[in-house]
């Protein structure tokens, strides 16, 4: 069943016109899961009016590391990011939406650690020129900017794959990848306290358990190093891609060697469960722990099971 059609009652459509220009245009905005997103924003945004004011002033933004043909924008106050989503991504999110709202609602209300960068709205914007009938349509999401208000010296987009690398030629704000971080660990590693590392690992454990259960893979941990405040800013992004039939096929073809190449070679696309394990393992090694007053002989370095069961402290800050 088409997920968009089966959830039609959850979406709200608003239409309005631009009568101020000579070329009259009719705008239609479809707000996906309108009530659920509104309830989420009430839990984590100062006010709905402030959210609308931020969205009313946006500027096009060239996101580093993003696909070149995807539209990005930032609100002028830098609080939110607007990103174009594909039909596949939209359908994937509609399927996991009930679990997404439940997971975030429970995490916020119970203060359980999470580092998911919150998606606060998904919209389809359609503009139709009444003269000539030309029509433009785009689906976009609005996400919190986890790096808002930060003076960052380094930024990383991490997936847990050592094959990801970008040349560090120029630009202080360049978004670096996994292999860049691994190389920098020799000269300028990222240290966190024992308490902070346990809280970060707990948040990643919770989030990846939810994403794997939702059949989602290929997400990233966005990391900003704020050396002025001596803080690490993190958020899991790009979690709108499910392990669909085309990903299943790519995994099978590469593992079978049917199109040439070594048989049983490690595929670039792996299942959500495998991705979760690789992601957790990598993030646990990327940030080095230094002992502090929170350390103890009984809990420091205690391994966690794959089910995520442990008695660690809860929280999301990393200093």
PDB file of C-alpha atoms in Angstrom:
ATOM      1  CA  UNK A   1       0.000   0.000   0.000  1.00  0.00           C
ATOM      2  CA  UNK A   2       1.202   3.508  -0.818  1.00  0.00           C
ATOM      3  CA  UNK A   3       2.294   4.956   2.564  1.00  0.00           C
ATOM      4  CA  UNK A   4       1.300   8.476   1.496  1.00  0.00           C
ATOM      5  CA  UNK A   5      -2.228   7.441   0.557  1.00  0.00           C
ATOM      6  CA  UNK A   6      -2.766   5.269   3.627  1.00  0.00           C
ATOM      7  CA  UNK A   7      -1.821   8.142   5.964  1.00  0.00           C
ATOM      8  CA  UNK A   8      -3.657  10.880   4.077  1.00  0.00           C
ATOM      9  CA  UNK A   9      -5.857  11.767   7.059  1.00  0.00           C
ATOM     10  CA  UNK A  10      -2.765  12.749   9.081  1.00  0.00           C
ATOM     11  CA  UNK A  11      -1.670  15.438   6.618  1.00  0.00           C
ATOM     12  CA  UNK A  12      -2.984  18.999   6.345  1.00  0.00           C
ATOM     13  CA  UNK A  13      -3.123  21.016   3.107  1.00  0.00           C
ATOM     14  CA  UNK A  14      -3.032  24.831   3.037  1.00  0.00           C
ATOM     15  CA  UNK A  15      -3.478  26.961  -0.107  1.00  0.00           C
ATOM     16  CA  UNK A  16      -2.924  30.670  -0.647  1.00  0.00           C
ATOM     17  CA  UNK A  17      -2.196  33.048  -3.512  1.00  0.00           C
ATOM     18  CA  UNK A  18       0.334  35.747  -4.309  1.00  0.00           C
ATOM     19  CA  UNK A  19      -1.769  38.571  -5.628  1.00  0.00           C
ATOM     20  CA  UNK A  20       0.943  41.198  -5.248  1.00  0.00           C
ATOM     21  CA  UNK A  21       2.835  40.261  -8.418  1.00  0.00           C
ATOM     22  CA  UNK A  22       1.814  40.581 -12.052  1.00  0.00           C
ATOM     23  CA  UNK A  23       2.370  36.848 -12.573  1.00  0.00           C
ATOM     24  CA  UNK A  24      -0.169  35.433 -10.113  1.00  0.00           C
ATOM     25  CA  UNK A  25       0.936  32.276  -8.359  1.00  0.00           C
ATOM     26  CA  UNK A  26      -1.083  29.815  -6.296  1.00  0.00           C
ATOM     27  CA  UNK A  27       0.823  28.115  -3.493  1.00  0.00           C
ATOM     28  CA  UNK A  28      -0.172  24.855  -1.872  1.00  0.00           C
ATOM     29  CA  UNK A  29       1.632  23.475   1.172  1.00  0.00           C
ATOM     30  CA  UNK A  30       1.001  19.931   2.367  1.00  0.00           C
ATOM     31  CA  UNK A  31       2.040  19.467   6.007  1.00  0.00           C
ATOM     32  CA  UNK A  32       2.847  15.794   6.577  1.00  0.00           C
ATOM     33  CA  UNK A  33       1.887  14.387  10.005  1.00  0.00           C
ATOM     34  CA  UNK A  34       0.857  17.917  10.964  1.00  0.00           C
ATOM     35  CA  UNK A  35      -0.553  17.265  14.450  1.00  0.00           C
ATOM     36  CA  UNK A  36       2.263  14.925  15.467  1.00  0.00           C
ATOM     37  CA  UNK A  37       4.957  17.368  14.399  1.00  0.00           C
ATOM     38  CA  UNK A  38       3.122  20.174  16.196  1.00  0.00           C
ATOM     39  CA  UNK A  39       3.087  18.095  19.399  1.00  0.00           C
ATOM     40  CA  UNK A  40       6.822  17.369  19.013  1.00  0.00           C
ATOM     41  CA  UNK A  41       7.630  21.064  18.519  1.00  0.00           C
ATOM     42  CA  UNK A  42       5.715  21.921  21.695  1.00  0.00           C
ATOM     43  CA  UNK A  43       8.077  19.607  23.574  1.00  0.00           C
ATOM     44  CA  UNK A  44      11.357  20.964  22.216  1.00  0.00           C
ATOM     45  CA  UNK A  45      10.816  24.425  20.667  1.00  0.00           C
ATOM     46  CA  UNK A  46      10.391  27.710  22.590  1.00  0.00           C
ATOM     47  CA  UNK A  47       7.155  28.531  20.748  1.00  0.00           C
ATOM     48  CA  UNK A  48       5.299  27.762  17.522  1.00  0.00           C
ATOM     49  CA  UNK A  49       5.346  31.455  16.609  1.00  0.00           C
ATOM     50  CA  UNK A  50       9.145  31.590  16.894  1.00  0.00           C
ATOM     51  CA  UNK A  51       9.382  28.500  14.673  1.00  0.00           C
ATOM     52  CA  UNK A  52       7.223  30.182  12.005  1.00  0.00           C
ATOM     53  CA  UNK A  53       9.201  33.423  12.262  1.00  0.00           C
ATOM     54  CA  UNK A  54      12.437  31.535  11.704  1.00  0.00           C
ATOM     55  CA  UNK A  55      11.049  29.749   8.627  1.00  0.00           C
ATOM     56  CA  UNK A  56       9.761  33.032   7.159  1.00  0.00           C
ATOM     57  CA  UNK A  57      13.349  34.163   6.557  1.00  0.00           C
ATOM     58  CA  UNK A  58      15.524  31.573   4.834  1.00  0.00           C
ATOM     59  CA  UNK A  59      18.546  31.710   2.567  1.00  0.00           C
ATOM     60  CA  UNK A  60      19.936  29.100   0.205  1.00  0.00           C
ATOM     61  CA  UNK A  61      22.821  27.192   1.733  1.00  0.00           C
ATOM     62  CA  UNK A  62      25.541  25.050   0.196  1.00  0.00           C
ATOM     63  CA  UNK A  63      25.914  22.198   2.660  1.00  0.00           C
ATOM     64  CA  UNK A  64      29.351  20.600   2.633  1.00  0.00           C
ATOM     65  CA  UNK A  65      29.198  16.893   1.984  1.00  0.00           C
ATOM     66  CA  UNK A  66      25.602  17.078   0.732  1.00  0.00           C
ATOM     67  CA  UNK A  67      24.554  15.888  -2.705  1.00  0.00           C
ATOM     68  CA  UNK A  68      25.153  18.594  -5.296  1.00  0.00           C
ATOM     69  CA  UNK A  69      21.657  18.394  -6.788  1.00  0.00           C
ATOM     70  CA  UNK A  70      19.794  18.591  -3.455  1.00  0.00           C
ATOM     71  CA  UNK A  71      18.329  21.901  -2.275  1.00  0.00           C
ATOM     72  CA  UNK A  72      19.490  23.141   1.132  1.00  0.00           C
ATOM     73  CA  UNK A  73      18.554  26.304   3.001  1.00  0.00           C
ATOM     74  CA  UNK A  74      19.126  27.772   6.447  1.00  0.00           C
ATOM     75  CA  UNK A  75      16.894  30.087   8.388  1.00  0.00           C
ATOM     76  CA  UNK A  76      18.430  33.541   8.739  1.00  0.00           C
ATOM     77  CA  UNK A  77      18.751  33.093  12.509  1.00  0.00           C
ATOM     78  CA  UNK A  78      20.735  29.874  11.860  1.00  0.00           C
ATOM     79  CA  UNK A  79      18.428  27.789  14.081  1.00  0.00           C
ATOM     80  CA  UNK A  80      16.942  25.448  11.444  1.00  0.00           C
ATOM     81  CA  UNK A  81      18.021  23.677   8.265  1.00  0.00           C
ATOM     82  CA  UNK A  82      15.685  23.082   5.312  1.00  0.00           C
ATOM     83  CA  UNK A  83      16.580  20.133   3.109  1.00  0.00           C
ATOM     84  CA  UNK A  84      14.979  18.664   0.016  1.00  0.00           C
ATOM     85  CA  UNK A  85      13.922  15.024   0.403  1.00  0.00           C
ATOM     86  CA  UNK A  86      13.454  12.438  -2.312  1.00  0.00           C
ATOM     87  CA  UNK A  87      10.290  10.415  -2.796  1.00  0.00           C
ATOM     88  CA  UNK A  88      12.054   7.315  -1.421  1.00  0.00           C
ATOM     89  CA  UNK A  89      13.182   9.194   1.708  1.00  0.00           C
ATOM     90  CA  UNK A  90       9.711  10.630   2.201  1.00  0.00           C
ATOM     91  CA  UNK A  91       8.029   7.232   1.907  1.00  0.00           C
ATOM     92  CA  UNK A  92      10.588   5.727   4.286  1.00  0.00           C
ATOM     93  CA  UNK A  93       9.912   8.401   6.894  1.00  0.00           C
ATOM     94  CA  UNK A  94       6.137   8.059   6.597  1.00  0.00           C
ATOM     95  CA  UNK A  95       6.560   4.362   7.404  1.00  0.00           C
ATOM     96  CA  UNK A  96       8.721   4.941  10.478  1.00  0.00           C
ATOM     97  CA  UNK A  97       6.866   8.101  11.596  1.00  0.00           C
ATOM     98  CA  UNK A  98       4.741   6.445  14.345  1.00  0.00           C
ATOM     99  CA  UNK A  99       7.872   4.934  15.897  1.00  0.00           C
ATOM    100  CA  UNK A 100       9.828   8.189  15.457  1.00  0.00           C
ATOM    101  CA  UNK A 101       7.285  10.310  17.326  1.00  0.00           C
ATOM    102  CA  UNK A 102       6.893   7.690  20.054  1.00  0.00           C
ATOM    103  CA  UNK A 103      10.649   7.301  20.510  1.00  0.00           C
ATOM    104  CA  UNK A 104      11.393  11.041  20.722  1.00  0.00           C
ATOM    105  CA  UNK A 105       8.395  11.755  22.945  1.00  0.00           C
ATOM    106  CA  UNK A 106       9.452   9.059  25.410  1.00  0.00           C
ATOM    107  CA  UNK A 107      13.114  10.144  25.276  1.00  0.00           C
ATOM    108  CA  UNK A 108      12.282  13.786  25.999  1.00  0.00           C
ATOM    109  CA  UNK A 109       9.731  13.090  28.736  1.00  0.00           C
ATOM    110  CA  UNK A 110      11.939  10.524  30.519  1.00  0.00           C
ATOM    111  CA  UNK A 111      15.168  12.470  29.874  1.00  0.00           C
ATOM    112  CA  UNK A 112      16.637   9.376  28.280  1.00  0.00           C
ATOM    113  CA  UNK A 113      19.781  10.270  26.285  1.00  0.00           C
ATOM    114  CA  UNK A 114      19.394  10.737  22.548  1.00  0.00           C
ATOM    115  CA  UNK A 115      21.448  12.573  19.964  1.00  0.00           C
ATOM    116  CA  UNK A 116      19.050  12.357  17.012  1.00  0.00           C
ATOM    117  CA  UNK A 117      18.964  15.708  15.222  1.00  0.00           C
ATOM    118  CA  UNK A 118      15.241  16.357  15.462  1.00  0.00           C
ATOM    119  CA  UNK A 119      13.173  16.632  12.298  1.00  0.00           C
ATOM    120  CA  UNK A 120      10.477  19.169  13.232  1.00  0.00           C
ATOM    121  CA  UNK A 121       8.363  19.219  10.086  1.00  0.00           C
ATOM    122  CA  UNK A 122       8.079  17.780   6.573  1.00  0.00           C
ATOM    123  CA  UNK A 123       6.263  19.700   3.851  1.00  0.00           C
ATOM    124  CA  UNK A 124       5.406  19.519   0.176  1.00  0.00           C
ATOM    125  CA  UNK A 125       5.536  22.990  -1.367  1.00  0.00           C
ATOM    126  CA  UNK A 126       3.817  23.514  -4.721  1.00  0.00           C
ATOM    127  CA  UNK A 127       3.790  26.754  -6.733  1.00  0.00           C
ATOM    128  CA  UNK A 128       1.511  27.002  -9.774  1.00  0.00           C
ATOM    129  CA  UNK A 129       1.601  29.968 -12.148  1.00  0.00           C
ATOM    130  CA  UNK A 130      -1.983  30.766 -13.098  1.00  0.00           C
ATOM    131  CA  UNK A 131      -0.752  32.249 -16.349  1.00  0.00           C
ATOM    132  CA  UNK A 132       0.617  29.382 -18.456  1.00  0.00           C
ATOM    133  CA  UNK A 133      -0.005  26.714 -15.827  1.00  0.00           C
ATOM    134  CA  UNK A 134       3.674  26.104 -15.015  1.00  0.00           C
ATOM    135  CA  UNK A 135       4.027  24.163 -11.753  1.00  0.00           C
ATOM    136  CA  UNK A 136       6.980  23.506  -9.435  1.00  0.00           C
ATOM    137  CA  UNK A 137       6.849  21.035  -6.558  1.00  0.00           C
ATOM    138  CA  UNK A 138       9.322  20.043  -3.839  1.00  0.00           C
ATOM    139  CA  UNK A 139       9.271  17.993  -0.626  1.00  0.00           C
ATOM    140  CA  UNK A 140      11.402  19.413   2.183  1.00  0.00           C
ATOM    141  CA  UNK A 141      12.139  18.679   5.825  1.00  0.00           C
ATOM    142  CA  UNK A 142      12.894  21.176   8.579  1.00  0.00           C
ATOM    143  CA  UNK A 143      15.530  20.017  11.059  1.00  0.00           C
ATOM    144  CA  UNK A 144      17.133  21.616  14.085  1.00  0.00           C
ATOM    145  CA  UNK A 145      20.641  22.926  13.486  1.00  0.00           C
ATOM    146  CA  UNK A 146      22.593  21.038  16.164  1.00  0.00           C
ATOM    147  CA  UNK A 147      25.608  23.332  15.572  1.00  0.00           C
ATOM    148  CA  UNK A 148      23.624  26.535  16.211  1.00  0.00           C
ATOM    149  CA  UNK A 149      25.501  29.241  18.112  1.00  0.00           C
ATOM    150  CA  UNK A 150      28.812  27.412  18.050  1.00  0.00           C
ATOM    151  CA  UNK A 151      32.292  28.570  17.094  1.00  0.00           C
ATOM    152  CA  UNK A 152      33.673  25.328  15.711  1.00  0.00           C
ATOM    153  CA  UNK A 153      37.281  24.605  14.869  1.00  0.00           C
ATOM    154  CA  UNK A 154      36.599  21.177  13.366  1.00  0.00           C
ATOM    155  CA  UNK A 155      33.563  19.366  11.962  1.00  0.00           C
ATOM    156  CA  UNK A 156      33.167  15.685  11.116  1.00  0.00           C
ATOM    157  CA  UNK A 157      30.569  13.545   9.354  1.00  0.00           C
ATOM    158  CA  UNK A 158      31.103  10.031  10.687  1.00  0.00           C
ATOM    159  CA  UNK A 159      29.608   6.713   9.544  1.00  0.00           C
ATOM    160  CA  UNK A 160      32.100   4.214  10.930  1.00  0.00           C
ATOM    161  CA  UNK A 161      33.700   3.470   7.552  1.00  0.00           C
ATOM    162  CA  UNK A 162      37.467   3.902   7.200  1.00  0.00           C
ATOM    163  CA  UNK A 163      37.189   4.368   3.431  1.00  0.00           C
ATOM    164  CA  UNK A 164      35.641   7.845   3.850  1.00  0.00           C
ATOM    165  CA  UNK A 165      38.227  10.614   3.401  1.00  0.00           C
ATOM    166  CA  UNK A 166      38.313  14.170   2.069  1.00  0.00           C
ATOM    167  CA  UNK A 167      41.546  16.047   1.193  1.00  0.00           C
ATOM    168  CA  UNK A 168      42.251  18.871   3.664  1.00  0.00           C
ATOM    169  CA  UNK A 169      43.365  21.442   1.127  1.00  0.00           C
ATOM    170  CA  UNK A 170      41.690  24.639   2.274  1.00  0.00           C
ATOM    171  CA  UNK A 171      38.784  26.020   4.266  1.00  0.00           C
ATOM    172  CA  UNK A 172      38.644  26.020   8.052  1.00  0.00           C
ATOM    173  CA  UNK A 173      34.981  24.954   8.073  1.00  0.00           C
ATOM    174  CA  UNK A 174      35.452  21.935   5.833  1.00  0.00           C
ATOM    175  CA  UNK A 175      33.453  18.905   6.970  1.00  0.00           C
ATOM    176  CA  UNK A 176      35.894  16.033   7.464  1.00  0.00           C
ATOM    177  CA  UNK A 177      35.194  12.296   7.367  1.00  0.00           C
ATOM    178  CA  UNK A 178      36.109   9.120   9.262  1.00  0.00           C
ATOM    179  CA  UNK A 179      39.624   8.597   7.930  1.00  0.00           C
ATOM    180  CA  UNK A 180      40.430  12.279   8.529  1.00  0.00           C
ATOM    181  CA  UNK A 181      39.515  11.810  12.195  1.00  0.00           C
ATOM    182  CA  UNK A 182      41.558   8.603  12.469  1.00  0.00           C
ATOM    183  CA  UNK A 183      44.621  10.374  11.025  1.00  0.00           C
ATOM    184  CA  UNK A 184      44.191  13.388  13.314  1.00  0.00           C
ATOM    185  CA  UNK A 185      44.049  11.115  16.388  1.00  0.00           C
ATOM    186  CA  UNK A 186      47.850  10.805  16.197  1.00  0.00           C
ATOM    187  CA  UNK A 187      48.452  14.534  16.692  1.00  0.00           C
ATOM    188  CA  UNK A 188      45.204  16.088  17.986  1.00  0.00           C
ATOM    189  CA  UNK A 189      42.868  13.400  19.378  1.00  0.00           C
ATOM    190  CA  UNK A 190      39.457  14.259  20.831  1.00  0.00           C
ATOM    191  CA  UNK A 191      39.424  13.580  24.574  1.00  0.00           C
ATOM    192  CA  UNK A 192      36.261  13.323  26.652  1.00  0.00           C
ATOM    193  CA  UNK A 193      35.744  12.586  30.323  1.00  0.00           C
ATOM    194  CA  UNK A 194      34.653   9.169  31.496  1.00  0.00           C
ATOM    195  CA  UNK A 195      31.189  10.467  32.364  1.00  0.00           C
ATOM    196  CA  UNK A 196      30.807  12.267  29.038  1.00  0.00           C
ATOM    197  CA  UNK A 197      31.886   9.231  27.044  1.00  0.00           C
ATOM    198  CA  UNK A 198      29.414   6.980  28.845  1.00  0.00           C
ATOM    199  CA  UNK A 199      26.604   9.462  28.201  1.00  0.00           C
ATOM    200  CA  UNK A 200      27.534   9.783  24.525  1.00  0.00           C
ATOM    201  CA  UNK A 201      27.742   6.017  24.070  1.00  0.00           C
ATOM    202  CA  UNK A 202      24.401   5.586  25.825  1.00  0.00           C
ATOM    203  CA  UNK A 203      22.717   8.101  23.495  1.00  0.00           C
ATOM    204  CA  UNK A 204      24.233   6.425  20.423  1.00  0.00           C
ATOM    205  CA  UNK A 205      23.197   3.012  21.788  1.00  0.00           C
ATOM    206  CA  UNK A 206      19.589   4.143  22.242  1.00  0.00           C
ATOM    207  CA  UNK A 207      19.343   5.868  18.859  1.00  0.00           C
ATOM    208  CA  UNK A 208      20.930   3.095  16.822  1.00  0.00           C
ATOM    209  CA  UNK A 209      18.691   0.510  18.505  1.00  0.00           C
ATOM    210  CA  UNK A 210      15.639   2.524  17.389  1.00  0.00           C
ATOM    211  CA  UNK A 211      16.993   3.093  13.861  1.00  0.00           C
ATOM    212  CA  UNK A 212      17.934  -0.566  13.320  1.00  0.00           C
ATOM    213  CA  UNK A 213      14.499  -1.666  14.564  1.00  0.00           C
ATOM    214  CA  UNK A 214      13.013   0.784  12.026  1.00  0.00           C
ATOM    215  CA  UNK A 215      15.130  -0.806   9.245  1.00  0.00           C
ATOM    216  CA  UNK A 216      17.130   2.423   8.777  1.00  0.00           C
ATOM    217  CA  UNK A 217      20.791   2.622   7.756  1.00  0.00           C
ATOM    218  CA  UNK A 218      23.361   5.004   6.251  1.00  0.00           C
ATOM    219  CA  UNK A 219      22.951   7.679   8.949  1.00  0.00           C
ATOM    220  CA  UNK A 220      25.881   9.805  10.185  1.00  0.00           C
ATOM    221  CA  UNK A 221      27.093  11.318  13.426  1.00  0.00           C
ATOM    222  CA  UNK A 222      27.699  15.024  12.865  1.00  0.00           C
ATOM    223  CA  UNK A 223      30.416  16.206  15.264  1.00  0.00           C
ATOM    224  CA  UNK A 224      31.524  19.752  16.008  1.00  0.00           C
ATOM    225  CA  UNK A 225      34.573  20.521  18.158  1.00  0.00           C
ATOM    226  CA  UNK A 226      33.983  23.745  20.088  1.00  0.00           C
ATOM    227  CA  UNK A 227      37.450  24.472  21.471  1.00  0.00           C
ATOM    228  CA  UNK A 228      36.331  27.804  22.913  1.00  0.00           C
ATOM    229  CA  UNK A 229      33.846  26.125  25.288  1.00  0.00           C
ATOM    230  CA  UNK A 230      35.784  22.824  25.389  1.00  0.00           C
ATOM    231  CA  UNK A 231      32.695  20.948  24.272  1.00  0.00           C
ATOM    232  CA  UNK A 232      31.818  18.311  21.719  1.00  0.00           C
ATOM    233  CA  UNK A 233      28.544  18.926  19.839  1.00  0.00           C
ATOM    234  CA  UNK A 234      26.974  15.850  18.243  1.00  0.00           C
ATOM    235  CA  UNK A 235      23.832  14.862  16.372  1.00  0.00           C
ATOM    236  CA  UNK A 236      22.760  11.863  14.273  1.00  0.00           C
ATOM    237  CA  UNK A 237      21.596  13.041  10.838  1.00  0.00           C
ATOM    238  CA  UNK A 238      20.430  11.554   7.511  1.00  0.00           C
ATOM    239  CA  UNK A 239      18.258   8.825   9.027  1.00  0.00           C
ATOM    240  CA  UNK A 240      15.485   8.830   6.428  1.00  0.00           C
ATOM    241  CA  UNK A 241      16.787   5.948   4.299  1.00  0.00           C
ATOM    242  CA  UNK A 242      15.396   2.473   4.909  1.00  0.00           C
ATOM    243  CA  UNK A 243      16.973  -0.772   3.755  1.00  0.00           C
ATOM    244  CA  UNK A 244      14.722  -1.076   0.708  1.00  0.00           C
ATOM    245  CA  UNK A 245      14.712  -3.719  -2.024  1.00  0.00           C
ATOM    246  CA  UNK A 246      17.378  -1.914  -4.098  1.00  0.00           C
ATOM    247  CA  UNK A 247      19.765  -1.914  -1.131  1.00  0.00           C
ATOM    248  CA  UNK A 248      19.027  -5.610  -0.531  1.00  0.00           C
ATOM    249  CA  UNK A 249      19.827  -6.298  -4.201  1.00  0.00           C
ATOM    250  CA  UNK A 250      23.075  -4.315  -4.133  1.00  0.00           C
ATOM    251  CA  UNK A 251      24.232  -6.194  -1.022  1.00  0.00           C
ATOM    252  CA  UNK A 252      23.418  -9.585  -2.597  1.00  0.00           C
ATOM    253  CA  UNK A 253      25.074  -8.787  -5.948  1.00  0.00           C
ATOM    254  CA  UNK A 254      28.317  -7.593  -4.349  1.00  0.00           C
ATOM    255  CA  UNK A 255      28.465 -10.525  -1.924  1.00  0.00           C
ATOM    256  CA  UNK A 256      27.789 -13.110  -4.662  1.00  0.00           C
ATOM    257  CA  UNK A 257      30.333 -11.741  -7.138  1.00  0.00           C
ATOM    258  CA  UNK A 258      27.817 -12.307  -9.938  1.00  0.00           C
ATOM    259  CA  UNK A 259      28.962  -9.173 -11.798  1.00  0.00           C
ATOM    260  CA  UNK A 260      32.670  -9.834 -11.338  1.00  0.00           C
ATOM    261  CA  UNK A 261      35.026  -8.963  -8.537  1.00  0.00           C
ATOM    262  CA  UNK A 262      35.883 -11.081  -5.511  1.00  0.00           C
ATOM    263  CA  UNK A 263      33.115 -13.261  -4.158  1.00  0.00           C
ATOM    264  CA  UNK A 264      31.984 -12.556  -0.587  1.00  0.00           C
ATOM    265  CA  UNK A 265      33.747  -9.174  -0.644  1.00  0.00           C
ATOM    266  CA  UNK A 266      32.487  -6.728   1.948  1.00  0.00           C
ATOM    267  CA  UNK A 267      29.607  -4.786   0.335  1.00  0.00           C
ATOM    268  CA  UNK A 268      29.467  -0.992   0.577  1.00  0.00           C
ATOM    269  CA  UNK A 269      25.797  -1.325   1.548  1.00  0.00           C
ATOM    270  CA  UNK A 270      25.171  -3.383   4.675  1.00  0.00           C
ATOM    271  CA  UNK A 271      22.021  -4.304   6.568  1.00  0.00           C
ATOM    272  CA  UNK A 272      20.661  -2.037   9.346  1.00  0.00           C
ATOM    273  CA  UNK A 273      21.787  -4.532  12.011  1.00  0.00           C
ATOM    274  CA  UNK A 274      25.314  -4.714  10.606  1.00  0.00           C
ATOM    275  CA  UNK A 275      25.386  -0.938  10.167  1.00  0.00           C
ATOM    276  CA  UNK A 276      24.327  -0.457  13.810  1.00  0.00           C
ATOM    277  CA  UNK A 277      27.131  -2.714  15.073  1.00  0.00           C
ATOM    278  CA  UNK A 278      29.784  -1.042  12.905  1.00  0.00           C
ATOM    279  CA  UNK A 279      28.555   2.426  13.864  1.00  0.00           C
ATOM    280  CA  UNK A 280      28.564   1.693  17.616  1.00  0.00           C
ATOM    281  CA  UNK A 281      32.018   0.116  17.517  1.00  0.00           C
ATOM    282  CA  UNK A 282      33.539   3.002  15.552  1.00  0.00           C
ATOM    283  CA  UNK A 283      32.034   5.769  17.694  1.00  0.00           C
ATOM    284  CA  UNK A 284      33.321   4.020  20.830  1.00  0.00           C
ATOM    285  CA  UNK A 285      36.893   4.176  19.471  1.00  0.00           C
ATOM    286  CA  UNK A 286      36.846   7.649  17.878  1.00  0.00           C
ATOM    287  CA  UNK A 287      36.641   9.595  21.155  1.00  0.00           C
ATOM    288  CA  UNK A 288      39.323   8.874  23.736  1.00  0.00           C
ATOM    289  CA  UNK A 289      38.480   8.811  27.432  1.00  0.00           C
ATOM    290  CA  UNK A 290      40.455  10.503  30.182  1.00  0.00           C
ATOM    291  CA  UNK A 291      39.858   9.522  33.818  1.00  0.00           C
ATOM    292  CA  UNK A 292      38.035  11.981  36.062  1.00  0.00           C
ATOM    293  CA  UNK A 293      36.193  12.056  39.393  1.00  0.00           C
ATOM    294  CA  UNK A 294      33.353  10.015  37.822  1.00  0.00           C
ATOM    295  CA  UNK A 295      35.640   7.080  37.070  1.00  0.00           C
ATOM    296  CA  UNK A 296      35.411   3.922  39.159  1.00  0.00           C
ATOM    297  CA  UNK A 297      37.045   0.513  39.126  1.00  0.00           C
ATOM    298  CA  UNK A 298      33.653  -1.184  38.801  1.00  0.00           C
ATOM    299  CA  UNK A 299      32.158   0.705  35.856  1.00  0.00           C
ATOM    300  CA  UNK A 300      35.007   2.251  33.837  1.00  0.00           C
ATOM    301  CA  UNK A 301      35.332   0.553  30.487  1.00  0.00           C
ATOM    302  CA  UNK A 302      32.580  -1.962  31.160  1.00  0.00           C
ATOM    303  CA  UNK A 303      31.464  -3.427  27.804  1.00  0.00           C
ATOM    304  CA  UNK A 304      27.836  -3.335  26.769  1.00  0.00           C
ATOM    305  CA  UNK A 305      25.876  -6.170  25.225  1.00  0.00           C
ATOM    306  CA  UNK A 306      24.384  -5.865  21.770  1.00  0.00           C
ATOM    307  CA  UNK A 307      20.993  -5.319  23.377  1.00  0.00           C
ATOM    308  CA  UNK A 308      22.305  -2.101  24.935  1.00  0.00           C
ATOM    309  CA  UNK A 309      21.701  -3.227  28.504  1.00  0.00           C
ATOM    310  CA  UNK A 310      23.943  -1.604  31.116  1.00  0.00           C
ATOM    311  CA  UNK A 311      23.729   0.535  34.211  1.00  0.00           C
ATOM    312  CA  UNK A 312      25.440   3.650  32.788  1.00  0.00           C
ATOM    313  CA  UNK A 313      24.597   7.243  33.626  1.00  0.00           C
ATOM    314  CA  UNK A 314      22.167   8.969  31.280  1.00  0.00           C
ATOM    315  CA  UNK A 315      22.618  12.225  29.420  1.00  0.00           C
ATOM    316  CA  UNK A 316      23.837  13.706  26.129  1.00  0.00           C
ATOM    317  CA  UNK A 317      26.395  16.422  26.945  1.00  0.00           C
ATOM    318  CA  UNK A 318      30.041  15.709  26.170  1.00  0.00           C
ATOM    319  CA  UNK A 319      32.737  17.948  27.609  1.00  0.00           C
TER     320      UNK A 319
END
